[in-house]
Amino acid sequence: VPGWHFPMMNDDRRNDAYATAIKTTIRQGDLVLDIGTGSGLLAMMAARAGAKHVVACEELALVAHKAQEIIANNHLQKMITVLPKRSTHLVMGIDLPAPADVLITEIFDAAFLGENLKEALIDASGRLVKPGARVIPMAGKIYVGLLESRAVHQQYAVGKVQEFDLSPYNEFSADPYWQVNLKHFPHRFLTEPVQILELSMLDCASWPSQASLDAKVVQDGLCHAICFWFDLILSPEVTLSNAPDSMNPRQGTHWGQCVHILHEPAVLRPDQTVTIRVFNRDRYFHFECEPIS
Ligand SMILES: C[S@@+](CC[C@H](N)C(=O)[O-])C[C@H]1O[C@@H](n2cnc3c(N)ncnc32)[C@H](O)[C@@H]1O
């Protein structure tokens, strides 16, 4: 079981936000589907909020069995059925008695798509929930900003060392993004953060394959990375964000942020306009920035 499950379960901001959204979204008598239940935490929140029944699925069998144990210890085993299955393998009429009134999911990595979110949502919206079902989260917004941070760059790229050019080694740093918590690294944003995508959860089949926008450079510096993060619109009143602490000091979460590293840092001047482009791949966002990457 991945080690990040522990900081995630202990992330009070995340948990409080989901608890509030679940309380206000669920109505007495709802059939709820929780995709990716982990410890069973959100399923138990849904049962506490008045759901008639919660079907919770978890693809890691070891984790699913632990959720069953935890749910039984909390005396909720009659209200929650845990299935050790990937959501895409659930069988309607057998695993779920009927399409669900409410879908709850928290299968977000720091880069939003990494846990194969799109595949799970396309499948669930097509066959596991009622038309017009309520969903937590309702939508996600993706934000981006150009970052100056030599310290972050040094985590994932190399240039001149002892006057020797080691940059061909950057071929081994080819991942489309890296997870980083900016609170641990000195950094400055050279552009204002801008929202580049807004994605409605049950409408994922029509998410755009790419988007772009122009951003104005607000201070001069050396751009080392394109940094991105998300807002989860859990309900009309509750938004959960992994924005950098420097923008939202009371909102730090276990996710931190993500960076697309520019192997060749680029000088930026105030009032310069850059075009940031995002390509919506199946399991990750790929970012480019003209004229610098
Ligand atoms: C980020 S954790 C969140 C766990 C729990 N929902 C919570 O909020 O504490 C996501 C969990 O979902 C599981 N998972 C991801 N995609 C899934 C899918 N499509 N079907 C079933 N389980 C999935 C992973 O194995 C992992 O345990």
PDB file of C-alpha atoms and ligand atoms in Angstrom:
ATOM      1  CA  VAL A   1       0.000   0.000   0.000  1.00  0.00           C
ATOM      2  CA  PRO A   2       1.568   3.322  -1.032  1.00  0.00           C
ATOM      3  CA  GLY A   3       2.996   5.381   1.859  1.00  0.00           C
ATOM      4  CA  TRP A   4       1.155   8.545   0.771  1.00  0.00           C
ATOM      5  CA  HIS A   5      -2.104   7.054   2.080  1.00  0.00           C
ATOM      6  CA  PHE A   6      -1.106   8.146   5.615  1.00  0.00           C
ATOM      7  CA  PRO A   7      -0.577  11.901   5.016  1.00  0.00           C
ATOM      8  CA  MET A   8      -3.713  11.782   2.840  1.00  0.00           C
ATOM      9  CA  MET A   9      -5.871  10.244   5.596  1.00  0.00           C
ATOM     10  CA  ASN A  10      -4.452  12.784   8.073  1.00  0.00           C
ATOM     11  CA  ASP A  11      -5.069  15.778   5.788  1.00  0.00           C
ATOM     12  CA  ASP A  12      -7.630  17.703   7.858  1.00  0.00           C
ATOM     13  CA  ARG A  13      -8.316  20.309   5.167  1.00  0.00           C
ATOM     14  CA  ARG A  14      -9.142  17.596   2.653  1.00  0.00           C
ATOM     15  CA  ASN A  15     -11.222  15.613   5.141  1.00  0.00           C
ATOM     16  CA  ASP A  16     -13.167  18.617   6.474  1.00  0.00           C
ATOM     17  CA  ALA A  17     -13.921  19.803   2.938  1.00  0.00           C
ATOM     18  CA  TYR A  18     -15.244  16.386   1.866  1.00  0.00           C
ATOM     19  CA  ALA A  19     -17.213  15.991   5.120  1.00  0.00           C
ATOM     20  CA  THR A  20     -18.952  19.352   4.625  1.00  0.00           C
ATOM     21  CA  ALA A  21     -19.732  18.718   0.957  1.00  0.00           C
ATOM     22  CA  ILE A  22     -21.016  15.204   1.680  1.00  0.00           C
ATOM     23  CA  LYS A  23     -23.245  16.475   4.490  1.00  0.00           C
ATOM     24  CA  THR A  24     -24.876  19.106   2.297  1.00  0.00           C
ATOM     25  CA  THR A  25     -25.146  16.993  -0.880  1.00  0.00           C
ATOM     26  CA  ILE A  26     -26.529  13.692   0.390  1.00  0.00           C
ATOM     27  CA  ARG A  27     -30.262  13.315   0.979  1.00  0.00           C
ATOM     28  CA  GLN A  28     -31.996  10.744   3.141  1.00  0.00           C
ATOM     29  CA  GLY A  29     -32.500   7.542   1.156  1.00  0.00           C
ATOM     30  CA  ASP A  30     -29.739   8.092  -1.436  1.00  0.00           C
ATOM     31  CA  LEU A  31     -27.842   5.218  -2.969  1.00  0.00           C
ATOM     32  CA  VAL A  32     -24.212   6.360  -2.997  1.00  0.00           C
ATOM     33  CA  LEU A  33     -21.263   5.011  -4.965  1.00  0.00           C
ATOM     34  CA  ASP A  34     -17.776   5.736  -3.562  1.00  0.00           C
ATOM     35  CA  ILE A  35     -15.070   5.034  -6.147  1.00  0.00           C
ATOM     36  CA  GLY A  36     -11.652   4.322  -4.614  1.00  0.00           C
ATOM     37  CA  THR A  37     -12.672   4.040  -0.982  1.00  0.00           C
ATOM     38  CA  GLY A  38      -9.237   3.416   0.560  1.00  0.00           C
ATOM     39  CA  SER A  39      -9.824   3.167   4.329  1.00  0.00           C
ATOM     40  CA  GLY A  40     -13.580   3.645   3.792  1.00  0.00           C
ATOM     41  CA  LEU A  41     -13.458   7.184   5.171  1.00  0.00           C
ATOM     42  CA  LEU A  42     -15.688   8.936   2.611  1.00  0.00           C
ATOM     43  CA  ALA A  43     -18.139   6.011   2.540  1.00  0.00           C
ATOM     44  CA  MET A  44     -18.536   6.330   6.326  1.00  0.00           C
ATOM     45  CA  MET A  45     -19.071  10.084   5.948  1.00  0.00           C
ATOM     46  CA  ALA A  46     -21.818   9.340   3.404  1.00  0.00           C
ATOM     47  CA  ALA A  47     -23.499   6.822   5.721  1.00  0.00           C
ATOM     48  CA  ARG A  48     -23.327   9.356   8.560  1.00  0.00           C
ATOM     49  CA  ALA A  49     -24.925  11.974   6.270  1.00  0.00           C
ATOM     50  CA  GLY A  50     -28.057   9.848   5.737  1.00  0.00           C
ATOM     51  CA  ALA A  51     -27.417   7.647   2.697  1.00  0.00           C
ATOM     52  CA  LYS A  52     -29.687   4.625   2.546  1.00  0.00           C
ATOM     53  CA  HIS A  53     -26.786   2.514   1.318  1.00  0.00           C
ATOM     54  CA  VAL A  54     -23.220   3.093   0.164  1.00  0.00           C
ATOM     55  CA  VAL A  55     -21.470   0.848  -2.327  1.00  0.00           C
ATOM     56  CA  ALA A  56     -17.739   1.448  -2.012  1.00  0.00           C
ATOM     57  CA  CYS A  57     -15.202  -0.068  -4.396  1.00  0.00           C
ATOM     58  CA  GLU A  58     -11.451  -0.318  -4.018  1.00  0.00           C
ATOM     59  CA  GLU A  59      -9.165  -1.910  -6.585  1.00  0.00           C
ATOM     60  CA  LEU A  60      -6.440  -2.949  -4.113  1.00  0.00           C
ATOM     61  CA  ALA A  61      -7.876  -6.063  -2.467  1.00  0.00           C
ATOM     62  CA  LEU A  62      -5.706  -5.675   0.645  1.00  0.00           C
ATOM     63  CA  VAL A  63      -7.001  -2.130   1.127  1.00  0.00           C
ATOM     64  CA  ALA A  64     -10.619  -3.134   0.424  1.00  0.00           C
ATOM     65  CA  HIS A  65     -10.457  -5.813   3.117  1.00  0.00           C
ATOM     66  CA  LYS A  66      -9.012  -3.304   5.582  1.00  0.00           C
ATOM     67  CA  ALA A  67     -11.874  -0.918   4.760  1.00  0.00           C
ATOM     68  CA  GLN A  68     -14.353  -3.715   5.557  1.00  0.00           C
ATOM     69  CA  GLU A  69     -12.645  -4.227   8.935  1.00  0.00           C
ATOM     70  CA  ILE A  70     -12.641  -0.487   9.707  1.00  0.00           C
ATOM     71  CA  ILE A  71     -16.292  -0.087   8.672  1.00  0.00           C
ATOM     72  CA  ALA A  72     -17.328  -3.019  10.845  1.00  0.00           C
ATOM     73  CA  ASN A  73     -15.367  -1.584  13.786  1.00  0.00           C
ATOM     74  CA  ASN A  74     -17.383   1.603  13.296  1.00  0.00           C
ATOM     75  CA  HIS A  75     -20.660  -0.393  13.237  1.00  0.00           C
ATOM     76  CA  LEU A  76     -21.543   0.686   9.683  1.00  0.00           C
ATOM     77  CA  GLN A  77     -21.259  -2.687   7.919  1.00  0.00           C
ATOM     78  CA  LYS A  78     -25.027  -2.881   7.314  1.00  0.00           C
ATOM     79  CA  MET A  79     -25.005   0.478   5.531  1.00  0.00           C
ATOM     80  CA  ILE A  80     -21.827   0.078   3.456  1.00  0.00           C
ATOM     81  CA  THR A  81     -20.875  -2.687   1.036  1.00  0.00           C
ATOM     82  CA  VAL A  82     -17.180  -2.716   0.158  1.00  0.00           C
ATOM     83  CA  LEU A  83     -16.245  -4.429  -3.105  1.00  0.00           C
ATOM     84  CA  PRO A  84     -12.610  -5.320  -3.808  1.00  0.00           C
ATOM     85  CA  LYS A  85     -12.875  -4.237  -7.437  1.00  0.00           C
ATOM     86  CA  ARG A  86     -11.896  -1.525  -9.838  1.00  0.00           C
ATOM     87  CA  SER A  87     -14.952   0.633 -10.585  1.00  0.00           C
ATOM     88  CA  THR A  88     -14.769  -0.245 -14.272  1.00  0.00           C
ATOM     89  CA  HIS A  89     -15.329  -3.906 -13.313  1.00  0.00           C
ATOM     90  CA  LEU A  90     -18.504  -3.298 -11.281  1.00  0.00           C
ATOM     91  CA  VAL A  91     -21.502  -5.129 -12.668  1.00  0.00           C
ATOM     92  CA  MET A  92     -24.810  -3.284 -12.659  1.00  0.00           C
ATOM     93  CA  GLY A  93     -27.573  -5.308 -11.003  1.00  0.00           C
ATOM     94  CA  ILE A  94     -25.045  -7.462  -9.135  1.00  0.00           C
ATOM     95  CA  ASP A  95     -22.511  -5.137  -7.489  1.00  0.00           C
ATOM     96  CA  LEU A  96     -24.816  -2.126  -7.549  1.00  0.00           C
ATOM     97  CA  PRO A  97     -28.582  -2.709  -7.172  1.00  0.00           C
ATOM     98  CA  ALA A  98     -29.355   0.316  -9.386  1.00  0.00           C
ATOM     99  CA  PRO A  99     -27.554   3.364 -10.790  1.00  0.00           C
ATOM    100  CA  ALA A 100     -26.429   5.566  -7.893  1.00  0.00           C
ATOM    101  CA  ASP A 101     -28.038   8.863  -6.880  1.00  0.00           C
ATOM    102  CA  VAL A 102     -24.690  10.254  -5.768  1.00  0.00           C
ATOM    103  CA  LEU A 103     -21.122   9.557  -6.869  1.00  0.00           C
ATOM    104  CA  ILE A 104     -18.323  10.385  -4.434  1.00  0.00           C
ATOM    105  CA  THR A 105     -14.722  10.033  -5.436  1.00  0.00           C
ATOM    106  CA  GLU A 106     -11.302  11.079  -4.281  1.00  0.00           C
ATOM    107  CA  ILE A 107      -8.960   9.394  -6.739  1.00  0.00           C
ATOM    108  CA  PHE A 108      -6.901  12.544  -7.387  1.00  0.00           C
ATOM    109  CA  ASP A 109      -3.134  12.591  -7.364  1.00  0.00           C
ATOM    110  CA  ALA A 110      -1.283  15.923  -7.196  1.00  0.00           C
ATOM    111  CA  ALA A 111      -1.445  16.096 -10.999  1.00  0.00           C
ATOM    112  CA  PHE A 112      -5.225  15.478 -11.027  1.00  0.00           C
ATOM    113  CA  LEU A 113      -5.402  12.739 -13.690  1.00  0.00           C
ATOM    114  CA  GLY A 114      -2.719  10.314 -12.501  1.00  0.00           C
ATOM    115  CA  GLU A 115      -4.985   7.677 -10.902  1.00  0.00           C
ATOM    116  CA  ASN A 116      -6.701   7.128 -14.252  1.00  0.00           C
ATOM    117  CA  LEU A 117      -9.503   9.475 -13.287  1.00  0.00           C
ATOM    118  CA  LYS A 118     -10.795   9.919 -16.834  1.00  0.00           C
ATOM    119  CA  GLU A 119     -11.356   6.235 -17.481  1.00  0.00           C
ATOM    120  CA  ALA A 120     -13.186   5.835 -14.153  1.00  0.00           C
ATOM    121  CA  LEU A 121     -15.408   8.882 -14.756  1.00  0.00           C
ATOM    122  CA  ILE A 122     -16.304   8.040 -18.345  1.00  0.00           C
ATOM    123  CA  ASP A 123     -17.324   4.549 -17.246  1.00  0.00           C
ATOM    124  CA  ALA A 124     -19.220   5.713 -14.144  1.00  0.00           C
ATOM    125  CA  SER A 125     -21.114   8.510 -15.885  1.00  0.00           C
ATOM    126  CA  GLY A 126     -22.141   6.145 -18.686  1.00  0.00           C
ATOM    127  CA  ARG A 127     -23.434   3.245 -16.614  1.00  0.00           C
ATOM    128  CA  LEU A 128     -23.043   3.460 -12.812  1.00  0.00           C
ATOM    129  CA  VAL A 129     -24.981   6.603 -11.885  1.00  0.00           C
ATOM    130  CA  LYS A 130     -28.428   7.997 -12.701  1.00  0.00           C
ATOM    131  CA  PRO A 131     -28.723  10.706 -15.343  1.00  0.00           C
ATOM    132  CA  GLY A 132     -28.351  14.015 -13.475  1.00  0.00           C
ATOM    133  CA  ALA A 133     -26.698  12.307 -10.480  1.00  0.00           C
ATOM    134  CA  ARG A 134     -25.065  14.508  -7.863  1.00  0.00           C
ATOM    135  CA  VAL A 135     -21.287  14.126  -7.824  1.00  0.00           C
ATOM    136  CA  ILE A 136     -18.600  15.091  -5.334  1.00  0.00           C
ATOM    137  CA  PRO A 137     -16.543  16.790  -6.678  1.00  0.00           C
ATOM    138  CA  MET A 138     -18.733  18.518  -9.246  1.00  0.00           C
ATOM    139  CA  ALA A 139     -15.792  19.955 -11.190  1.00  0.00           C
ATOM    140  CA  GLY A 140     -12.079  20.628 -11.218  1.00  0.00           C
ATOM    141  CA  LYS A 141     -10.206  23.761 -12.259  1.00  0.00           C
ATOM    142  CA  ILE A 142      -6.576  23.593 -13.361  1.00  0.00           C
ATOM    143  CA  TYR A 143      -4.295  26.584 -12.692  1.00  0.00           C
ATOM    144  CA  VAL A 144      -0.857  27.309 -14.041  1.00  0.00           C
ATOM    145  CA  GLY A 145       1.944  29.804 -13.385  1.00  0.00           C
ATOM    146  CA  LEU A 146       5.542  30.235 -14.541  1.00  0.00           C
ATOM    147  CA  LEU A 147       7.954  29.589 -11.704  1.00  0.00           C
ATOM    148  CA  GLU A 148      11.415  30.787 -10.820  1.00  0.00           C
ATOM    149  CA  SER A 149      13.020  28.308  -8.438  1.00  0.00           C
ATOM    150  CA  ARG A 150      16.583  27.154  -8.820  1.00  0.00           C
ATOM    151  CA  ALA A 151      16.010  24.808  -5.884  1.00  0.00           C
ATOM    152  CA  VAL A 152      13.090  23.049  -7.603  1.00  0.00           C
ATOM    153  CA  HIS A 153      15.019  22.898 -10.882  1.00  0.00           C
ATOM    154  CA  GLN A 154      17.949  21.247  -9.133  1.00  0.00           C
ATOM    155  CA  GLN A 155      15.670  18.422  -7.994  1.00  0.00           C
ATOM    156  CA  TYR A 156      14.943  17.328 -11.577  1.00  0.00           C
ATOM    157  CA  ALA A 157      17.522  18.798 -13.968  1.00  0.00           C
ATOM    158  CA  VAL A 158      21.210  19.606 -14.236  1.00  0.00           C
ATOM    159  CA  GLY A 159      23.313  22.144 -16.158  1.00  0.00           C
ATOM    160  CA  LYS A 160      26.874  23.292 -15.571  1.00  0.00           C
ATOM    161  CA  VAL A 161      28.659  21.661 -12.615  1.00  0.00           C
ATOM    162  CA  GLN A 162      32.293  22.554 -11.852  1.00  0.00           C
ATOM    163  CA  GLU A 163      32.236  24.260 -15.277  1.00  0.00           C
ATOM    164  CA  PHE A 164      31.417  20.967 -16.978  1.00  0.00           C
ATOM    165  CA  ASP A 165      28.194  20.816 -19.005  1.00  0.00           C
ATOM    166  CA  LEU A 166      26.175  17.864 -17.656  1.00  0.00           C
ATOM    167  CA  SER A 167      22.963  18.844 -19.458  1.00  0.00           C
ATOM    168  CA  PRO A 168      22.752  15.729 -21.736  1.00  0.00           C
ATOM    169  CA  TYR A 169      21.888  13.904 -18.491  1.00  0.00           C
ATOM    170  CA  ASN A 170      18.510  15.683 -18.616  1.00  0.00           C
ATOM    171  CA  GLU A 171      17.404  13.052 -21.095  1.00  0.00           C
ATOM    172  CA  PHE A 172      16.851  10.948 -17.949  1.00  0.00           C
ATOM    173  CA  SER A 173      14.468  13.565 -16.549  1.00  0.00           C
ATOM    174  CA  ALA A 174      11.798  13.054 -19.159  1.00  0.00           C
ATOM    175  CA  ASP A 175       8.683  12.727 -16.996  1.00  0.00           C
ATOM    176  CA  PRO A 176       5.931  15.120 -18.089  1.00  0.00           C
ATOM    177  CA  TYR A 177       5.658  16.427 -14.520  1.00  0.00           C
ATOM    178  CA  TRP A 178       7.047  16.018 -11.021  1.00  0.00           C
ATOM    179  CA  GLN A 179       5.297  16.405  -7.702  1.00  0.00           C
ATOM    180  CA  VAL A 180       6.821  19.044  -5.445  1.00  0.00           C
ATOM    181  CA  ASN A 181       5.643  20.904  -2.366  1.00  0.00           C
ATOM    182  CA  LEU A 182       6.672  24.497  -2.984  1.00  0.00           C
ATOM    183  CA  LYS A 183       6.571  25.326   0.719  1.00  0.00           C
ATOM    184  CA  HIS A 184       9.900  23.469   1.033  1.00  0.00           C
ATOM    185  CA  PHE A 185      11.658  25.451  -1.753  1.00  0.00           C
ATOM    186  CA  PRO A 186      12.400  29.165  -2.227  1.00  0.00           C
ATOM    187  CA  HIS A 187      10.436  30.292  -5.279  1.00  0.00           C
ATOM    188  CA  ARG A 188       8.775  33.216  -7.069  1.00  0.00           C
ATOM    189  CA  PHE A 189       6.014  33.252  -9.654  1.00  0.00           C
ATOM    190  CA  LEU A 190       6.903  35.290 -12.747  1.00  0.00           C
ATOM    191  CA  THR A 191       3.311  35.337 -14.034  1.00  0.00           C
ATOM    192  CA  GLU A 192       0.029  35.707 -12.197  1.00  0.00           C
ATOM    193  CA  PRO A 193      -1.556  32.270 -11.811  1.00  0.00           C
ATOM    194  CA  VAL A 194      -4.215  31.658 -14.430  1.00  0.00           C
ATOM    195  CA  GLN A 195      -6.986  29.092 -14.786  1.00  0.00           C
ATOM    196  CA  ILE A 196      -6.365  27.100 -17.946  1.00  0.00           C
ATOM    197  CA  LEU A 197      -9.090  24.408 -17.703  1.00  0.00           C
ATOM    198  CA  GLU A 198     -12.446  23.884 -16.054  1.00  0.00           C
ATOM    199  CA  LEU A 199     -13.590  20.263 -16.136  1.00  0.00           C
ATOM    200  CA  SER A 200     -17.049  19.090 -15.190  1.00  0.00           C
ATOM    201  CA  MET A 201     -16.811  15.623 -13.631  1.00  0.00           C
ATOM    202  CA  LEU A 202     -19.725  13.834 -15.264  1.00  0.00           C
ATOM    203  CA  ASP A 203     -19.071  15.505 -18.581  1.00  0.00           C
ATOM    204  CA  CYS A 204     -15.579  14.083 -18.948  1.00  0.00           C
ATOM    205  CA  ALA A 205     -16.169  12.567 -22.392  1.00  0.00           C
ATOM    206  CA  SER A 206     -16.249  16.133 -23.706  1.00  0.00           C
ATOM    207  CA  TRP A 207     -13.187  17.526 -21.915  1.00  0.00           C
ATOM    208  CA  PRO A 208     -11.114  19.551 -24.417  1.00  0.00           C
ATOM    209  CA  SER A 209      -8.017  17.788 -25.735  1.00  0.00           C
ATOM    210  CA  GLN A 210      -6.027  21.002 -25.422  1.00  0.00           C
ATOM    211  CA  ALA A 211      -6.323  24.594 -24.277  1.00  0.00           C
ATOM    212  CA  SER A 212      -4.098  27.645 -24.300  1.00  0.00           C
ATOM    213  CA  LEU A 213      -3.991  31.120 -22.903  1.00  0.00           C
ATOM    214  CA  ASP A 214      -1.762  34.163 -22.858  1.00  0.00           C
ATOM    215  CA  ALA A 215      -0.169  35.186 -19.584  1.00  0.00           C
ATOM    216  CA  LYS A 216       1.621  38.403 -18.793  1.00  0.00           C
ATOM    217  CA  VAL A 217       5.029  38.276 -17.122  1.00  0.00           C
ATOM    218  CA  VAL A 218       4.799  40.400 -13.967  1.00  0.00           C
ATOM    219  CA  GLN A 219       8.402  40.352 -12.778  1.00  0.00           C
ATOM    220  CA  ASP A 220      11.678  39.596 -14.472  1.00  0.00           C
ATOM    221  CA  GLY A 221      13.525  36.431 -13.642  1.00  0.00           C
ATOM    222  CA  LEU A 222      14.624  33.030 -14.804  1.00  0.00           C
ATOM    223  CA  CYS A 223      11.782  30.624 -15.544  1.00  0.00           C
ATOM    224  CA  HIS A 224      12.649  27.114 -14.361  1.00  0.00           C
ATOM    225  CA  ALA A 225       9.277  25.396 -14.548  1.00  0.00           C
ATOM    226  CA  ILE A 226       5.610  25.546 -15.407  1.00  0.00           C
ATOM    227  CA  CYS A 227       3.825  24.930 -12.110  1.00  0.00           C
ATOM    228  CA  PHE A 228       0.258  23.644 -11.952  1.00  0.00           C
ATOM    229  CA  TRP A 229      -2.354  22.788  -9.362  1.00  0.00           C
ATOM    230  CA  PHE A 230      -6.109  22.314  -9.038  1.00  0.00           C
ATOM    231  CA  ASP A 231      -9.281  23.386  -7.289  1.00  0.00           C
ATOM    232  CA  LEU A 232     -11.837  20.664  -6.610  1.00  0.00           C
ATOM    233  CA  ILE A 233     -15.337  22.141  -6.513  1.00  0.00           C
ATOM    234  CA  LEU A 234     -16.747  19.625  -4.039  1.00  0.00           C
ATOM    235  CA  SER A 235     -20.136  21.360  -3.798  1.00  0.00           C
ATOM    236  CA  PRO A 236     -21.461  24.852  -4.589  1.00  0.00           C
ATOM    237  CA  GLU A 237     -20.110  26.033  -1.211  1.00  0.00           C
ATOM    238  CA  VAL A 238     -16.930  23.964  -0.768  1.00  0.00           C
ATOM    239  CA  THR A 239     -13.716  24.201  -2.773  1.00  0.00           C
ATOM    240  CA  LEU A 240     -10.589  22.213  -1.942  1.00  0.00           C
ATOM    241  CA  SER A 241      -7.352  23.433  -3.504  1.00  0.00           C
ATOM    242  CA  ASN A 242      -3.729  22.352  -3.650  1.00  0.00           C
ATOM    243  CA  ALA A 243      -2.618  25.883  -4.605  1.00  0.00           C
ATOM    244  CA  PRO A 244       0.834  26.846  -3.315  1.00  0.00           C
ATOM    245  CA  ASP A 245       0.823  28.077   0.285  1.00  0.00           C
ATOM    246  CA  SER A 246       2.314  31.393  -0.894  1.00  0.00           C
ATOM    247  CA  MET A 247      -1.041  32.092  -2.578  1.00  0.00           C
ATOM    248  CA  ASN A 248      -3.295  30.575   0.003  1.00  0.00           C
ATOM    249  CA  PRO A 249      -1.423  30.210   3.309  1.00  0.00           C
ATOM    250  CA  ARG A 250      -4.231  28.463   5.219  1.00  0.00           C
ATOM    251  CA  GLN A 251      -4.930  25.920   2.512  1.00  0.00           C
ATOM    252  CA  GLY A 252      -1.861  23.623   2.434  1.00  0.00           C
ATOM    253  CA  THR A 253      -2.734  19.999   1.681  1.00  0.00           C
ATOM    254  CA  HIS A 254      -0.812  16.721   1.517  1.00  0.00           C
ATOM    255  CA  TRP A 255      -0.725  16.944  -2.305  1.00  0.00           C
ATOM    256  CA  GLY A 256       1.684  19.845  -2.782  1.00  0.00           C
ATOM    257  CA  GLN A 257       1.892  20.960  -6.426  1.00  0.00           C
ATOM    258  CA  CYS A 258       3.279  19.708  -9.747  1.00  0.00           C
ATOM    259  CA  VAL A 259       5.933  21.144 -12.035  1.00  0.00           C
ATOM    260  CA  HIS A 260       6.806  20.676 -15.666  1.00  0.00           C
ATOM    261  CA  ILE A 261      10.568  21.343 -15.643  1.00  0.00           C
ATOM    262  CA  LEU A 262      12.235  23.419 -18.365  1.00  0.00           C
ATOM    263  CA  HIS A 263      15.610  21.780 -18.867  1.00  0.00           C
ATOM    264  CA  GLU A 264      16.881  25.092 -20.260  1.00  0.00           C
ATOM    265  CA  PRO A 265      15.723  27.871 -17.900  1.00  0.00           C
ATOM    266  CA  ALA A 266      14.533  30.935 -19.826  1.00  0.00           C
ATOM    267  CA  VAL A 267      14.910  34.646 -19.062  1.00  0.00           C
ATOM    268  CA  LEU A 268      11.582  36.480 -18.805  1.00  0.00           C
ATOM    269  CA  ARG A 269      11.011  40.256 -18.842  1.00  0.00           C
ATOM    270  CA  PRO A 270       8.098  42.188 -17.326  1.00  0.00           C
ATOM    271  CA  ASP A 271       5.286  42.923 -19.774  1.00  0.00           C
ATOM    272  CA  GLN A 272       6.381  40.069 -22.025  1.00  0.00           C
ATOM    273  CA  THR A 273       3.390  37.895 -22.976  1.00  0.00           C
ATOM    274  CA  VAL A 274       3.790  34.129 -23.109  1.00  0.00           C
ATOM    275  CA  THR A 275       1.379  31.503 -24.430  1.00  0.00           C
ATOM    276  CA  ILE A 276       0.856  28.552 -22.094  1.00  0.00           C
ATOM    277  CA  ARG A 277      -0.651  25.465 -23.686  1.00  0.00           C
ATOM    278  CA  VAL A 278      -1.960  22.321 -21.995  1.00  0.00           C
ATOM    279  CA  PHE A 279      -2.519  18.983 -23.755  1.00  0.00           C
ATOM    280  CA  ASN A 280      -5.054  16.771 -22.040  1.00  0.00           C
ATOM    281  CA  ARG A 281      -3.532  13.275 -22.285  1.00  0.00           C
ATOM    282  CA  ASP A 282      -5.303  10.229 -20.868  1.00  0.00           C
ATOM    283  CA  ARG A 283      -3.381  10.100 -17.590  1.00  0.00           C
ATOM    284  CA  TYR A 284      -1.548  13.416 -17.376  1.00  0.00           C
ATOM    285  CA  PHE A 285      -1.469  17.021 -18.538  1.00  0.00           C
ATOM    286  CA  HIS A 286       1.415  18.000 -20.795  1.00  0.00           C
ATOM    287  CA  PHE A 287       2.358  21.700 -20.686  1.00  0.00           C
ATOM    288  CA  GLU A 288       4.236  23.861 -23.161  1.00  0.00           C
ATOM    289  CA  CYS A 289       5.031  27.550 -23.140  1.00  0.00           C
ATOM    290  CA  GLU A 290       5.896  29.707 -26.137  1.00  0.00           C
ATOM    291  CA  PRO A 291       8.381  31.141 -26.753  1.00  0.00           C
ATOM    292  CA  ILE A 292      10.378  29.476 -23.962  1.00  0.00           C
ATOM    293  CA  SER A 293       9.808  25.701 -24.153  1.00  0.00           C
TER     294      SER A 293
HETATM  295  C1  LIG B   1      -6.376   8.923  -3.267  1.00  0.00           C
HETATM  296  S1  LIG B   1      -6.905   7.425  -2.497  1.00  0.00           S
HETATM  297  C2  LIG B   1      -8.297   7.996  -1.596  1.00  0.00           C
HETATM  298  C3  LIG B   1      -8.893   7.008  -0.637  1.00  0.00           C
HETATM  299  C4  LIG B   1     -10.208   7.463   0.023  1.00  0.00           C
HETATM  300  N1  LIG B   1     -11.218   7.769  -0.996  1.00  0.00           N
HETATM  301  C5  LIG B   1     -10.022   8.685   0.867  1.00  0.00           C
HETATM  302  O1  LIG B   1     -10.462   9.768   0.468  1.00  0.00           O
HETATM  303  O2  LIG B   1      -9.395   8.601   1.934  1.00  0.00           O
HETATM  304  C6  LIG B   1      -7.593   6.603  -3.879  1.00  0.00           C
HETATM  305  C7  LIG B   1      -7.863   5.119  -3.703  1.00  0.00           C
HETATM  306  O3  LIG B   1      -8.650   4.730  -4.808  1.00  0.00           O
HETATM  307  C8  LIG B   1      -8.218   3.508  -5.358  1.00  0.00           C
HETATM  308  N2  LIG B   1      -8.655   3.601  -6.771  1.00  0.00           N
HETATM  309  C9  LIG B   1      -8.214   4.473  -7.722  1.00  0.00           C
HETATM  310  N3  LIG B   1      -8.945   4.353  -8.838  1.00  0.00           N
HETATM  311  C10 LIG B   1      -9.894   3.401  -8.583  1.00  0.00           C
HETATM  312  C11 LIG B   1     -10.977   2.868  -9.351  1.00  0.00           C
HETATM  313  N4  LIG B   1     -11.248   3.310 -10.584  1.00  0.00           N
HETATM  314  N5  LIG B   1     -11.728   1.883  -8.802  1.00  0.00           N
HETATM  315  C12 LIG B   1     -11.474   1.439  -7.547  1.00  0.00           C
HETATM  316  N6  LIG B   1     -10.461   1.913  -6.768  1.00  0.00           N
HETATM  317  C13 LIG B   1      -9.692   2.903  -7.282  1.00  0.00           C
HETATM  318  C14 LIG B   1      -6.736   3.488  -5.078  1.00  0.00           C
HETATM  319  O4  LIG B   1      -6.271   2.142  -4.989  1.00  0.00           O
HETATM  320  C15 LIG B   1      -6.658   4.206  -3.726  1.00  0.00           C
HETATM  321  O5  LIG B   1      -6.747   3.300  -2.662  1.00  0.00           O
END
